[in-house]
Short mmCIF file of C-alpha atoms and ligand atoms in Angstrom, two decimals:
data_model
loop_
_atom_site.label_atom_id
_atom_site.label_comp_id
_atom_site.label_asym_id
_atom_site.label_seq_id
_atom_site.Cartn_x
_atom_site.Cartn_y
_atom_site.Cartn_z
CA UNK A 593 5.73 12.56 34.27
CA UNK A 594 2.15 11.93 33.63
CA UNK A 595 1.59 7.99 32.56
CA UNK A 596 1.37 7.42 28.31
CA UNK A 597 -1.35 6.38 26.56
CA UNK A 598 -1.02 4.75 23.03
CA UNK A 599 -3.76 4.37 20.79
CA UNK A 600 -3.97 2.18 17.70
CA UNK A 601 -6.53 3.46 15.07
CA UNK A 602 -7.17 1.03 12.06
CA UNK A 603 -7.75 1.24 8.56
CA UNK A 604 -11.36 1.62 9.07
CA UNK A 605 -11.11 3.96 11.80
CA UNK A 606 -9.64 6.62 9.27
CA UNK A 607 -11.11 5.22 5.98
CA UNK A 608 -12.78 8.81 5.06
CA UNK A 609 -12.36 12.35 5.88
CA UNK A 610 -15.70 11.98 8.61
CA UNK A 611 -14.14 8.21 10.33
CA UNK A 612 -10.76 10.95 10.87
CA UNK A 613 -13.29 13.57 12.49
CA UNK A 614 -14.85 11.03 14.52
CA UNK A 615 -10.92 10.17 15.48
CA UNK A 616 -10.24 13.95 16.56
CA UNK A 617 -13.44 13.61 18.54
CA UNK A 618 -12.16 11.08 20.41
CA UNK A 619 -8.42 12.20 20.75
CA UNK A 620 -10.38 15.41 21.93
CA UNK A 621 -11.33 13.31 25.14
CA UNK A 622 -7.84 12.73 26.07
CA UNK A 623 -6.51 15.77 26.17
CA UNK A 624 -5.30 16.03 29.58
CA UNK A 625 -3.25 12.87 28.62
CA UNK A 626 -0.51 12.11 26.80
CA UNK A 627 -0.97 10.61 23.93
CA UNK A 628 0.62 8.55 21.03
CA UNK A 629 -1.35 7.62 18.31
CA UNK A 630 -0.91 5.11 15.93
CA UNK A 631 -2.73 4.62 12.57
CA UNK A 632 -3.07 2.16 9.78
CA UNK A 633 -3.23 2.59 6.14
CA UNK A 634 -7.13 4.01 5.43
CA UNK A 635 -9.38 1.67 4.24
CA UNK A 636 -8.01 -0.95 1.93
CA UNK A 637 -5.41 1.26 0.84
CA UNK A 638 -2.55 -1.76 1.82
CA UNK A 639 -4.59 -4.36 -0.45
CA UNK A 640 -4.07 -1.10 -3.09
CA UNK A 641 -0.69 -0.72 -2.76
CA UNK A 642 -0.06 -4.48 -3.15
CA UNK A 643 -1.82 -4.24 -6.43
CA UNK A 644 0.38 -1.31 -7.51
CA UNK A 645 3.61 -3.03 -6.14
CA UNK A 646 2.82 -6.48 -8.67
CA UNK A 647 2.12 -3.70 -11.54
CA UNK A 648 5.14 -2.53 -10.32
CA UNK A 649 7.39 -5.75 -10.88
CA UNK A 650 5.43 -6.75 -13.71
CA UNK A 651 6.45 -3.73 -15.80
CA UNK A 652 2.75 -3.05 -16.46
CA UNK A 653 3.15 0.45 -15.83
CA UNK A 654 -0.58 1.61 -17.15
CA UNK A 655 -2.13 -1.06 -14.97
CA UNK A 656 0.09 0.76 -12.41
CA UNK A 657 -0.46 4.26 -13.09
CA UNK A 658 -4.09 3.51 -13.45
CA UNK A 659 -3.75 2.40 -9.62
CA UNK A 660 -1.73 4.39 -8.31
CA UNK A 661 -4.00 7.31 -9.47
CA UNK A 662 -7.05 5.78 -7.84
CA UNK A 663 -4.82 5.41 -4.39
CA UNK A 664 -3.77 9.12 -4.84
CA UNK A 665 -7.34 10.94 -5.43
CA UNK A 666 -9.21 8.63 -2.57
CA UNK A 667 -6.51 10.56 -0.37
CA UNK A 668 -6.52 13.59 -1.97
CA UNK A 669 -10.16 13.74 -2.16
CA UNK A 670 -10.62 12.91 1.64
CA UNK A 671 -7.75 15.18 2.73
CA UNK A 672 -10.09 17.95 0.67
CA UNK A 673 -13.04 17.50 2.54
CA UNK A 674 -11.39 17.73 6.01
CA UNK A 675 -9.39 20.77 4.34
CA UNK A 676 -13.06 22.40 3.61
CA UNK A 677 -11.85 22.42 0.13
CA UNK A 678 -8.98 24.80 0.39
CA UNK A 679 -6.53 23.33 -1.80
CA UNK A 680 -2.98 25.27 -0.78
CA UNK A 681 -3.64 23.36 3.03
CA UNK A 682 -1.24 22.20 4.46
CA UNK A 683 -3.08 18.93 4.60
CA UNK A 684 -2.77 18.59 1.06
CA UNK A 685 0.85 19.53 0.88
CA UNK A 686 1.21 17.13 3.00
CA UNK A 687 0.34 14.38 1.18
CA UNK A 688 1.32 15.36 -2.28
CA UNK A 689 4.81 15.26 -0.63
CA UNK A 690 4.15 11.58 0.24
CA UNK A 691 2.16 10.51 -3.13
CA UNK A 692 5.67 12.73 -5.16
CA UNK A 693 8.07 10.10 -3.18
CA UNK A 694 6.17 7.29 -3.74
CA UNK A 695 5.74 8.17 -7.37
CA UNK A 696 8.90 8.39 -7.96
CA UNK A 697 9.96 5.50 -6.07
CA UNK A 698 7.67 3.72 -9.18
CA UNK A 699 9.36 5.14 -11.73
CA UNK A 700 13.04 3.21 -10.89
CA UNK A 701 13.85 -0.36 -11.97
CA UNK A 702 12.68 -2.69 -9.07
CA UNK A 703 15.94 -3.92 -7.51
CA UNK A 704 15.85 -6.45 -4.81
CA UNK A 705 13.81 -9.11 -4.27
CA UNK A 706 10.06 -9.67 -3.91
CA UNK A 707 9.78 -9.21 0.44
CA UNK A 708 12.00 -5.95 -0.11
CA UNK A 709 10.71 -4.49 -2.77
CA UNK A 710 6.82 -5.16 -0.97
CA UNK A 711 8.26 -2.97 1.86
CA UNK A 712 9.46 0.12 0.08
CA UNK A 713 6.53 0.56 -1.70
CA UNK A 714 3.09 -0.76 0.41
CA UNK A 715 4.80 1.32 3.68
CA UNK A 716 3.84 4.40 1.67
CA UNK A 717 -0.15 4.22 3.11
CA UNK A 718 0.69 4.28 7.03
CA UNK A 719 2.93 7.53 5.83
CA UNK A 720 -0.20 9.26 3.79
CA UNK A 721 -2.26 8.32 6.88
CA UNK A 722 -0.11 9.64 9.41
CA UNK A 723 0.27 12.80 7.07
CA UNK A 724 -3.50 13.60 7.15
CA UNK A 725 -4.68 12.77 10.60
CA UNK A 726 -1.61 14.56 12.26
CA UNK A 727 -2.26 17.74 10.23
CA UNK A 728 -6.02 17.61 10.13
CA UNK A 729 -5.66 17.76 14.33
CA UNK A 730 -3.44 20.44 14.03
CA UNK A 731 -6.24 22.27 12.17
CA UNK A 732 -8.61 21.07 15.22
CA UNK A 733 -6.74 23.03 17.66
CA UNK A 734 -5.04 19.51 18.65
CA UNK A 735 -1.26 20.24 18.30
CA UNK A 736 0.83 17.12 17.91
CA UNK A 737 4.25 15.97 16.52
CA UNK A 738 4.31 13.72 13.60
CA UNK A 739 7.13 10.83 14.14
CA UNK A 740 8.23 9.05 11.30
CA UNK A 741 9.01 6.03 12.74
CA UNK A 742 11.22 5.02 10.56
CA UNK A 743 13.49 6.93 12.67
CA UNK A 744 13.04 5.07 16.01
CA UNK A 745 11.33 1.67 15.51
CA UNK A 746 14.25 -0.42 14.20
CA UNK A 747 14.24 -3.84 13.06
CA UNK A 748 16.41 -6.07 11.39
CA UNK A 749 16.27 -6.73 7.04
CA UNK A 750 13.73 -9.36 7.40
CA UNK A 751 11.55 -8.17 5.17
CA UNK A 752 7.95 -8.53 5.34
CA UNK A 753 8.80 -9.79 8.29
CA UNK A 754 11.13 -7.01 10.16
CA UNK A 755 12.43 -8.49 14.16
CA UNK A 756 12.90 -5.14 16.42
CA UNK A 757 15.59 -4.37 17.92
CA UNK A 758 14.39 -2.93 21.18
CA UNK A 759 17.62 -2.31 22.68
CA UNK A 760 18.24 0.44 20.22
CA UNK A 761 14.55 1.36 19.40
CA UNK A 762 13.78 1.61 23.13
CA UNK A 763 16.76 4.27 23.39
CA UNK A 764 15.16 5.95 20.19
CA UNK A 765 11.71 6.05 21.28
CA UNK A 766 12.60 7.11 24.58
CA UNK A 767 14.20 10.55 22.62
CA UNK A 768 11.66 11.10 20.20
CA UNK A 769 8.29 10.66 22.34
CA UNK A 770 9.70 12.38 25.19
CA UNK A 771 6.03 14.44 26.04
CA UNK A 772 8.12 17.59 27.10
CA UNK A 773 6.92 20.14 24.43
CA UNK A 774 3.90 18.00 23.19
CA UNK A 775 1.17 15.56 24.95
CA UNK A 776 0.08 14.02 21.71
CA UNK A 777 2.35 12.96 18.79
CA UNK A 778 0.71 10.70 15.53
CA UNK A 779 2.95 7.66 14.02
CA UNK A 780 2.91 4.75 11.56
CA UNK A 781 1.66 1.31 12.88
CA UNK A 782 3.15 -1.55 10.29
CA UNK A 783 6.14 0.06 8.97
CA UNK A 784 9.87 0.12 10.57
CA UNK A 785 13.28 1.25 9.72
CA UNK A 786 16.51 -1.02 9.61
CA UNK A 787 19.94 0.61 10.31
CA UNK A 788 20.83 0.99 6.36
CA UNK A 789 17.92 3.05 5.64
CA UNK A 790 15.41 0.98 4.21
CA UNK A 791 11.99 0.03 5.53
CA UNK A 792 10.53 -2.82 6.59
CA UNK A 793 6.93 -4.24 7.45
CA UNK A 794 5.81 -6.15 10.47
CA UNK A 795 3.46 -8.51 8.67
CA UNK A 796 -0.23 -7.66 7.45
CA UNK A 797 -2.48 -5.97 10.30
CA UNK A 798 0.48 -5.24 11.67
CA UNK A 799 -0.14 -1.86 13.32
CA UNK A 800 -1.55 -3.19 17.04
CA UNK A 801 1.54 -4.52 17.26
CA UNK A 802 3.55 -1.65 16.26
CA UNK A 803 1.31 -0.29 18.95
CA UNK A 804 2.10 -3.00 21.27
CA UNK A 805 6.25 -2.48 20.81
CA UNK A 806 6.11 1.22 21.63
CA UNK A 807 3.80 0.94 24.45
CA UNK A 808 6.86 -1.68 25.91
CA UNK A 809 9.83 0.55 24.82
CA UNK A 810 7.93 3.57 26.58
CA UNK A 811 6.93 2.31 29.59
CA UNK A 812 3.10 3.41 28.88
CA UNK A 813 0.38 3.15 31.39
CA UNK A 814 -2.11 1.41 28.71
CA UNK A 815 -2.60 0.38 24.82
CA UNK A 816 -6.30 1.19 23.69
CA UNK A 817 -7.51 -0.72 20.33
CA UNK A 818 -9.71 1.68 18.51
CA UNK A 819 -12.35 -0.49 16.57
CA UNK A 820 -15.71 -1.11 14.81
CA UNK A 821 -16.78 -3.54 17.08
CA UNK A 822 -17.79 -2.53 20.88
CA UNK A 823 -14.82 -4.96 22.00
CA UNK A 824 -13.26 -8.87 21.77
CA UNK A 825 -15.95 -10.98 20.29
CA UNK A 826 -16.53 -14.73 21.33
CA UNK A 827 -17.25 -14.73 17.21
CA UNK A 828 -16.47 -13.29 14.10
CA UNK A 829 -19.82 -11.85 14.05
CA UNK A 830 -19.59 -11.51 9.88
CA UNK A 831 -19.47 -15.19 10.07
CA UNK A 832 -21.51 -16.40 13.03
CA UNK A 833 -24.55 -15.32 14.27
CA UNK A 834 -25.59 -14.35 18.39
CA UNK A 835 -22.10 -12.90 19.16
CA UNK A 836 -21.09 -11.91 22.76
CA UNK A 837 -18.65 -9.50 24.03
CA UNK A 838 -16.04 -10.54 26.28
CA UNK A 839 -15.38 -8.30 29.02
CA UNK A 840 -12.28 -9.65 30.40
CA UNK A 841 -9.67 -11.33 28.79
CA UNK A 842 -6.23 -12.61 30.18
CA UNK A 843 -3.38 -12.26 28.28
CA UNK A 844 -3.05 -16.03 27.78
CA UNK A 845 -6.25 -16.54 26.58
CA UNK A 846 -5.91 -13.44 24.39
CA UNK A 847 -2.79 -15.16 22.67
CA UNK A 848 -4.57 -18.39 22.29
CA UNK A 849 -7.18 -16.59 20.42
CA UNK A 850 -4.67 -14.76 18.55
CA UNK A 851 -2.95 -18.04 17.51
CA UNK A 852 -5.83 -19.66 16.49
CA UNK A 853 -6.79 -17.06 14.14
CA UNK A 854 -9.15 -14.66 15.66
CA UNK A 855 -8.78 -11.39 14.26
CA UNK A 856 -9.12 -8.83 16.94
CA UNK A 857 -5.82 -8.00 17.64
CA UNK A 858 -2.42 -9.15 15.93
CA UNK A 859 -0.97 -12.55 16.96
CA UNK A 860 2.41 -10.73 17.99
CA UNK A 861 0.52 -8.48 20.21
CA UNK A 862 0.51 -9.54 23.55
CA UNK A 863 3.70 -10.60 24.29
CA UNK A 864 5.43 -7.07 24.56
CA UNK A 865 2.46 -5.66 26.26
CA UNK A 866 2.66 -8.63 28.70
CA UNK A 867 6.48 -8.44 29.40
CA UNK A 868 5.74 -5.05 31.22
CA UNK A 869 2.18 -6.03 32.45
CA UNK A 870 0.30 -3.26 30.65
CA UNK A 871 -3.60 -3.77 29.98
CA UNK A 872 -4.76 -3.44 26.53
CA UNK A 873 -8.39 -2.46 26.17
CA UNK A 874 -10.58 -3.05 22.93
CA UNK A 875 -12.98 0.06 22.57
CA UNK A 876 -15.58 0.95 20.12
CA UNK A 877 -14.81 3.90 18.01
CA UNK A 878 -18.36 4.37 17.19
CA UNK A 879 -19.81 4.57 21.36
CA UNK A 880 -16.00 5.29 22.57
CA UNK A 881 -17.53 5.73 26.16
CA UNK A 882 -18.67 1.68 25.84
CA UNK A 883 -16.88 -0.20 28.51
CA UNK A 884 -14.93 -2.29 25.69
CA UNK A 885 -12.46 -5.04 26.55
CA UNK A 886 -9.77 -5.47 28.86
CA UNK A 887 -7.05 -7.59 27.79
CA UNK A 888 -4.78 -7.82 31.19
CA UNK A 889 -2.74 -10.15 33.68
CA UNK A 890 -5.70 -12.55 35.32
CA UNK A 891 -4.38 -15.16 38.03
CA UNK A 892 -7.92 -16.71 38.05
CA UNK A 893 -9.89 -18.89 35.86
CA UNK A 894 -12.47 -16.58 34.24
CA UNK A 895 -15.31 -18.29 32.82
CA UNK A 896 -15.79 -17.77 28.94
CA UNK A 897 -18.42 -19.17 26.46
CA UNK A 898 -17.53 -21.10 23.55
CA UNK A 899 -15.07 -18.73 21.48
CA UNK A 900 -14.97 -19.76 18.19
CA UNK A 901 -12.15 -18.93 15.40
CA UNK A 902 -12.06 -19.61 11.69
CA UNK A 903 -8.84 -19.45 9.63
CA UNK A 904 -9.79 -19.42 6.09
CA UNK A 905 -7.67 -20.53 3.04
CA UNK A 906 -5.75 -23.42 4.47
CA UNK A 907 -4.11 -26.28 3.31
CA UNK A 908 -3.59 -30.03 4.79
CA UNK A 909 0.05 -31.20 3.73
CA UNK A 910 0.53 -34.95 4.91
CA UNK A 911 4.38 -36.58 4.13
CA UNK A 912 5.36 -40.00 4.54
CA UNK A 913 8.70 -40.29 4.42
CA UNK A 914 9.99 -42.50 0.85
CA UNK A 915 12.08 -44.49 3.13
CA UNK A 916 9.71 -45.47 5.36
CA UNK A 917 11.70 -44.29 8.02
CA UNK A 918 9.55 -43.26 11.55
CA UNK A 919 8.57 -39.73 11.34
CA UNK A 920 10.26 -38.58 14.97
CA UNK A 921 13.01 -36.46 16.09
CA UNK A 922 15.65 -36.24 13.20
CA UNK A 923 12.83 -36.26 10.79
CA UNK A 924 10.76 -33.83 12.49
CA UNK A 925 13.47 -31.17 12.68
CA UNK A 926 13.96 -31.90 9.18
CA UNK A 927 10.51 -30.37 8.27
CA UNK A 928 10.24 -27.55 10.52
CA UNK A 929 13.88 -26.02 9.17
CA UNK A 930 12.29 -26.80 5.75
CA UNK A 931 9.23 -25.25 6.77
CA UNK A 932 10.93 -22.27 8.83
CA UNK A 933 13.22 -21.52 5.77
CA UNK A 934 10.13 -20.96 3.13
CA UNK A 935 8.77 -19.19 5.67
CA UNK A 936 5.23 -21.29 6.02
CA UNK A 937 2.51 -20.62 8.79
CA UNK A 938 2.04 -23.23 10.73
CA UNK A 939 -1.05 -23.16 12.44
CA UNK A 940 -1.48 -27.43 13.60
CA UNK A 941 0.43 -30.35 13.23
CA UNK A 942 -0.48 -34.28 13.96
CA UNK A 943 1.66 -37.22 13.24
CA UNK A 944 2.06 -41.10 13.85
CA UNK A 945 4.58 -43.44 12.99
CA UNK A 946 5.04 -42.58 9.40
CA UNK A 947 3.04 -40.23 8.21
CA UNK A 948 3.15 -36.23 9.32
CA UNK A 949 0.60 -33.45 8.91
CA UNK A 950 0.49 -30.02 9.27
CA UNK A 951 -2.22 -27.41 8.42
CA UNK A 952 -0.94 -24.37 6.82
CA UNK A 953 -1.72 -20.78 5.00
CA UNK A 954 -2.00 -21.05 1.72
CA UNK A 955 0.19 -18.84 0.82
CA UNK A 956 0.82 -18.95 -2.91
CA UNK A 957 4.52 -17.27 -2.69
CA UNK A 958 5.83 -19.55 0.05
CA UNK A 959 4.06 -23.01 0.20
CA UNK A 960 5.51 -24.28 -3.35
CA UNK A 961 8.93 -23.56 -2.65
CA UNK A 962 8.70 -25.77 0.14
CA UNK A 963 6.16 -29.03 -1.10
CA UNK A 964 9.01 -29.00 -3.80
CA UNK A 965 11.33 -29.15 -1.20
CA UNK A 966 9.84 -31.59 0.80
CA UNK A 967 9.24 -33.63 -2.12
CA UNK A 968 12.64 -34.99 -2.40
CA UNK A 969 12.23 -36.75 1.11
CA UNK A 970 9.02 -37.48 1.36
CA UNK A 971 5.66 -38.20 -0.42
CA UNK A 972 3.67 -35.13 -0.48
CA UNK A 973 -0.13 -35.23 -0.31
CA UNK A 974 -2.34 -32.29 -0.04
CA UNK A 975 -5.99 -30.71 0.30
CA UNK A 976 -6.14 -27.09 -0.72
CA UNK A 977 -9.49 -24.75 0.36
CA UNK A 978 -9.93 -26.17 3.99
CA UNK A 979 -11.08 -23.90 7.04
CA UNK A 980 -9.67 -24.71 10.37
CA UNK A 981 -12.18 -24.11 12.93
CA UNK A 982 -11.44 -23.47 16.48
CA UNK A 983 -13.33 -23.74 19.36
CA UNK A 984 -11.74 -22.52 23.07
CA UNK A 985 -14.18 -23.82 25.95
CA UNK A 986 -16.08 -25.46 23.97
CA UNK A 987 -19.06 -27.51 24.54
CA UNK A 988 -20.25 -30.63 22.89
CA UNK A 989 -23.33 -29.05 21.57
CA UNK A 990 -21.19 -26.25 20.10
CA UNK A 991 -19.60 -28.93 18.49
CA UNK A 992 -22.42 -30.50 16.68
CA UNK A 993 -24.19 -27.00 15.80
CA UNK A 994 -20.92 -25.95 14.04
CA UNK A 995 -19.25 -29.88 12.77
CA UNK A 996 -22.26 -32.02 12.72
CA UNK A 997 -21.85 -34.54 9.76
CA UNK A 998 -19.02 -32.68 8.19
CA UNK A 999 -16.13 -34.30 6.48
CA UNK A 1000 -13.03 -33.42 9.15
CA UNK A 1001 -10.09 -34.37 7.65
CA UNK A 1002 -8.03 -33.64 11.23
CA UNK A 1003 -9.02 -32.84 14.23
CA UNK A 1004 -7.69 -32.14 17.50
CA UNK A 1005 -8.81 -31.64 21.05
CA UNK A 1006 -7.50 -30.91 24.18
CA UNK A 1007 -9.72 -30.04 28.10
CA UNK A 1008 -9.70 -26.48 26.65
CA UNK A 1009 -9.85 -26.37 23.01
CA UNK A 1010 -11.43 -28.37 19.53
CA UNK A 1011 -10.05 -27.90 15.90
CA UNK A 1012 -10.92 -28.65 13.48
CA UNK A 1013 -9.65 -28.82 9.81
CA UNK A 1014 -13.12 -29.54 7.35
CA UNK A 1015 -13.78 -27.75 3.31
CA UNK A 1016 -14.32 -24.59 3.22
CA UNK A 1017 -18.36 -23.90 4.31
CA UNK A 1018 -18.32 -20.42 6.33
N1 LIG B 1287 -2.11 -1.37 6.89
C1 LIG B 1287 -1.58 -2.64 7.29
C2 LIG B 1287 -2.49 -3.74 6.77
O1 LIG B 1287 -3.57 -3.46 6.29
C3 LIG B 1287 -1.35 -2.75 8.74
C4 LIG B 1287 -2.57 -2.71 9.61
O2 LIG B 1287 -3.64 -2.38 9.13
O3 LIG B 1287 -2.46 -3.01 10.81
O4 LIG B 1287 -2.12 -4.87 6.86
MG1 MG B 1288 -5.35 -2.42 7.81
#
C-alpha cells in the first residue's frame, strides 16, 4: 500500500468559504496520495462555543440563543457561498444536521460537571467543520469519506483533558482509514470518543495533535501542518519584529519550543510522531509549494538563532512552608500532587531552603482551588499578569535587547536556554 499522508488544517485555514477553496486547491495536489485530513473548528468558532457553553450553565438562555445563532449563520452563510447559493445542498444539510444536534443538546438541563459538560458541547465546531470541507470536496470532484472520530480515536473520561488509548484506537483506526475504496477521508482534530459514548477534548489547539496520534496509530509516511505562516518561526512575529524561518528542526528542540510556549504546533505533538520517527513539516497554506519546515530525527547539533517564546497570563506562586520546615523531598511531592490534582500548568519552578516557586497559567478555574489548598501548609504569595519569556540559544545581546532594566522577578538559565518571568510588556 501506498505510504499515508495526514494533514492538519487549522481554524484559520478553513475560516471562510474561499480559505476551504484554497484547502481543495491544495488537497487537489495530492491526489495521487492518500490522504487524511484533519481540520479544526473555523475561525474562532471554539472561543464561540465556549461562550455558548457558560450561557449554557448559566441558564441565560437569550445570551445563549443569541450566540448560538451567530455560530449557526457564520456556517451556514459560508457553507452557502461554497454551495453557489443552492440551498437544498447537501452541504447545507449537512450542517443543519450538526447545528439540530447541537441545538438540542442546549435545550437539556446541564448534567455533569464543568470539564464534561465543556466537551459535549464546544466538540460540536470540529463536527460542522468536518461536515463542510468533506462535502464541499465531494462537490470538487474530490471524493472522500467523512470519519467521525468519535468512533476510532478513544480516550479515557478525562475531560478536557481525554488520555488515548492507542491500543484500541490503533485497532480502530487501522479499520476505518483502511485507503481500499478511498485515498482521501476528512476527520475532527480536538475531539475524541471514550468507551461509554461521550466525547472528550484533547486540550485547546488540540487538533495537530489529534493529527499527530493518527499519523502513529497508522503508520503514515508524514504529518504536514497547514498554516498562515511559511513555517516554524524563531519568533512570534505578532510580537517581535525581524522573524526568521527555521528550516530544520529536531524533534527535541521542537518539544523544547513547544514546552516553553511557542505556538506552532501543540506541546503533545511530537512525542507520538517521534515514537515512530515520522517527519512533520510546517507549510504555508498561502505559497503551499514554499519549502516550509521540517520537524524530524537530527543526530547533529544544528545551529539555530536566538528563538524566543512568550507565555502570556502567568502567575508567580512562592510558599514557605508555616513550619519552617526545608522545602525538599516530602514537601516537594506534597505540592506537585496538590498541583497535579487541580490540574495547574506548570511551566518553571525554583526553590531554596524554605521557600518554593513555581510559574503557572493563570487559569481562573483551576489555580484557586489549589492556592486554597496550599494555603493550609504553607504561606502563599503571589504576582498575577507576568510574561515568562524564553530564549533557546540565546545570546547576551538578545538578552539585553529583550530584558534590559526590567524588573525579573525569576529567572533561570541553563548553556542552552534563558527565562525569564518579568510584568506583562509584549
Ligand atoms: N478548535 C480547537 C481550538 O481552537 C482545536 C484546534 O484548533 O486545534 O482549540
Ligand atoms: Mg483553533
Amino acid at each position: 500500500m501506498k505510504g499515508i499522508c495526514v494533514f492538519k488544517f487549522g481554524g484559520a485555514s478553513v475560516k471562510s468559504a474561499q480559505a476551504i477553496r484554497n484547502l481543495a486547491d491544495i488537497i487537489k495536489r495530492y491526489s495521487n496520495k492518500n490522504v487524511l485530513v484533519v481540520i479544526s473548528a473555523m475561525g474562532k468558532t471554539t472561543n464561540a462555543l465556549e461562550r455558548i457553553l457558560s450561557f449554557y450553565l448559566q441558564g441565560n438562555v437569550s445570551e445563549m440563543e443569541a450566540e448560538f445563532n451567530q455560530l449557526a449563520n457564520y456556517h451556514l452563510t459560508e457553507a452557502l457561498d461554497l454551495a453557489n447559493g443552492e440551498k437544498d445542498s447537501l452541504l447545507i444539510a449537512g450542517i443543519n444536521g450538526v447545528l439540530n444536534e447541537l441545538r438540542a443538546k442546549l435545550n437539556t438541563t446541564p448534567l455533569g460537571d464543568y470539564d464534561f459538560c465543556y466537551d459535549q458541547i464546544v466538540s460540536y465546531g470540529e463536527l460542522l467543520s468536518t461536515k463542510i470541507v468533506s462535502n464541499y470536496l465531494i462537490m470538487e470532484g474530490l471524493p472522500n469519506i467523512w470519519v467521525d472520530i468519535r468512533s476510532c480515536l478513544i480516550s479515557d473520561t478525562n475531560y478536557r483533558e481525554g488520555t488515548i488509548d492507542y491500543e484500541e484506537s490503533g485497532y480502530l483506526c487501522q479499520k476505518k482509514f483502511s485507503f481500499i475504496s478511498e485515498n482521501l477521508y476528512v476527520t475532527q482534530g480536538f475531539i475524541a470518543g471514550t468507551p461509554i459514548g461521550t466525547t472528550t477534548t484533547l486540550g485547546r489547539e488540540g487538533s495537530d495533535y489529534t493529527a499527530a496520534i493518527l499519523a502513529n496509530l497508522l503508520n503514515a509516511s508524514d504529518v504536514t501542518i497547514w498554516k498562515d505562516v511559511e513555517g516554524v518561526l524563531n519568533a512570534d512575529p505578532k510580537i517581535f519584529p525581524n522573524t526568521q524561518k527555521l528550516n530544520f528542526v529536531s524533534y527535541q528542540e521542537a518539544i523544547e519550543l513547544a514546552y516553553c510556549g511557542a505556538q506552532i504546533i501543540h506541546p503533545k505533538t511530537i512525542k507520538p510522531i517521534q515514537n515512530k520517527q515520522i517527519p512533520l513539516y510546517v507549510k504555508s497554506f498561502v505559497n503551499p509549494v514554499a519549502e516550509g519546515t521540517c520537524i524530524a530525527y537530527s543526530d547533529e547539533v544544528v545551529k539555530l538563532p536566538p528563538v524566543l517564546v512568550l507565555k502570556r497570563n502567568q502567575v508567580l506562586v512562592s510558599l514557605i512552608p508555616r513550619d519552617y520546615s526545608f522545602v525538599i523531598e516530602d514537601c516537594l511531592s506534597k505540592i506537585f500532587a496538590i498541583l497535579y490534582k487541580h490540574k495547574v500548568k506548570v511551566n518553571l519552578v525554583q526553590n531554596s531552603a524554605i521557600s518554593f516557586s513555581v510559574c503557572v497559567d493563570e487559569e481562573k478555574r483551576r489555580l484557586p482551588g489549589a492556592i486554597e489548598e496550599l494555603g493550609k501548609e504553607f504561606e502563599v504569595k503571589y504576582n498575577s499578569n507576568l510574561e515568562l519569556l524564553t530564549i533557546r540559544h540565546y545570546t547576551q545581546q538578545c538578552i539585553n535587547e529583550l530584558v534590559g532594566s526590567r524588573v525579573v522577578y525569576l529567572q533561570q538559565r541553563t548553556r542552552s536556554t534563558a527565562r525569564f518571568v518579568m510584568d506583562a510588556k509584549f
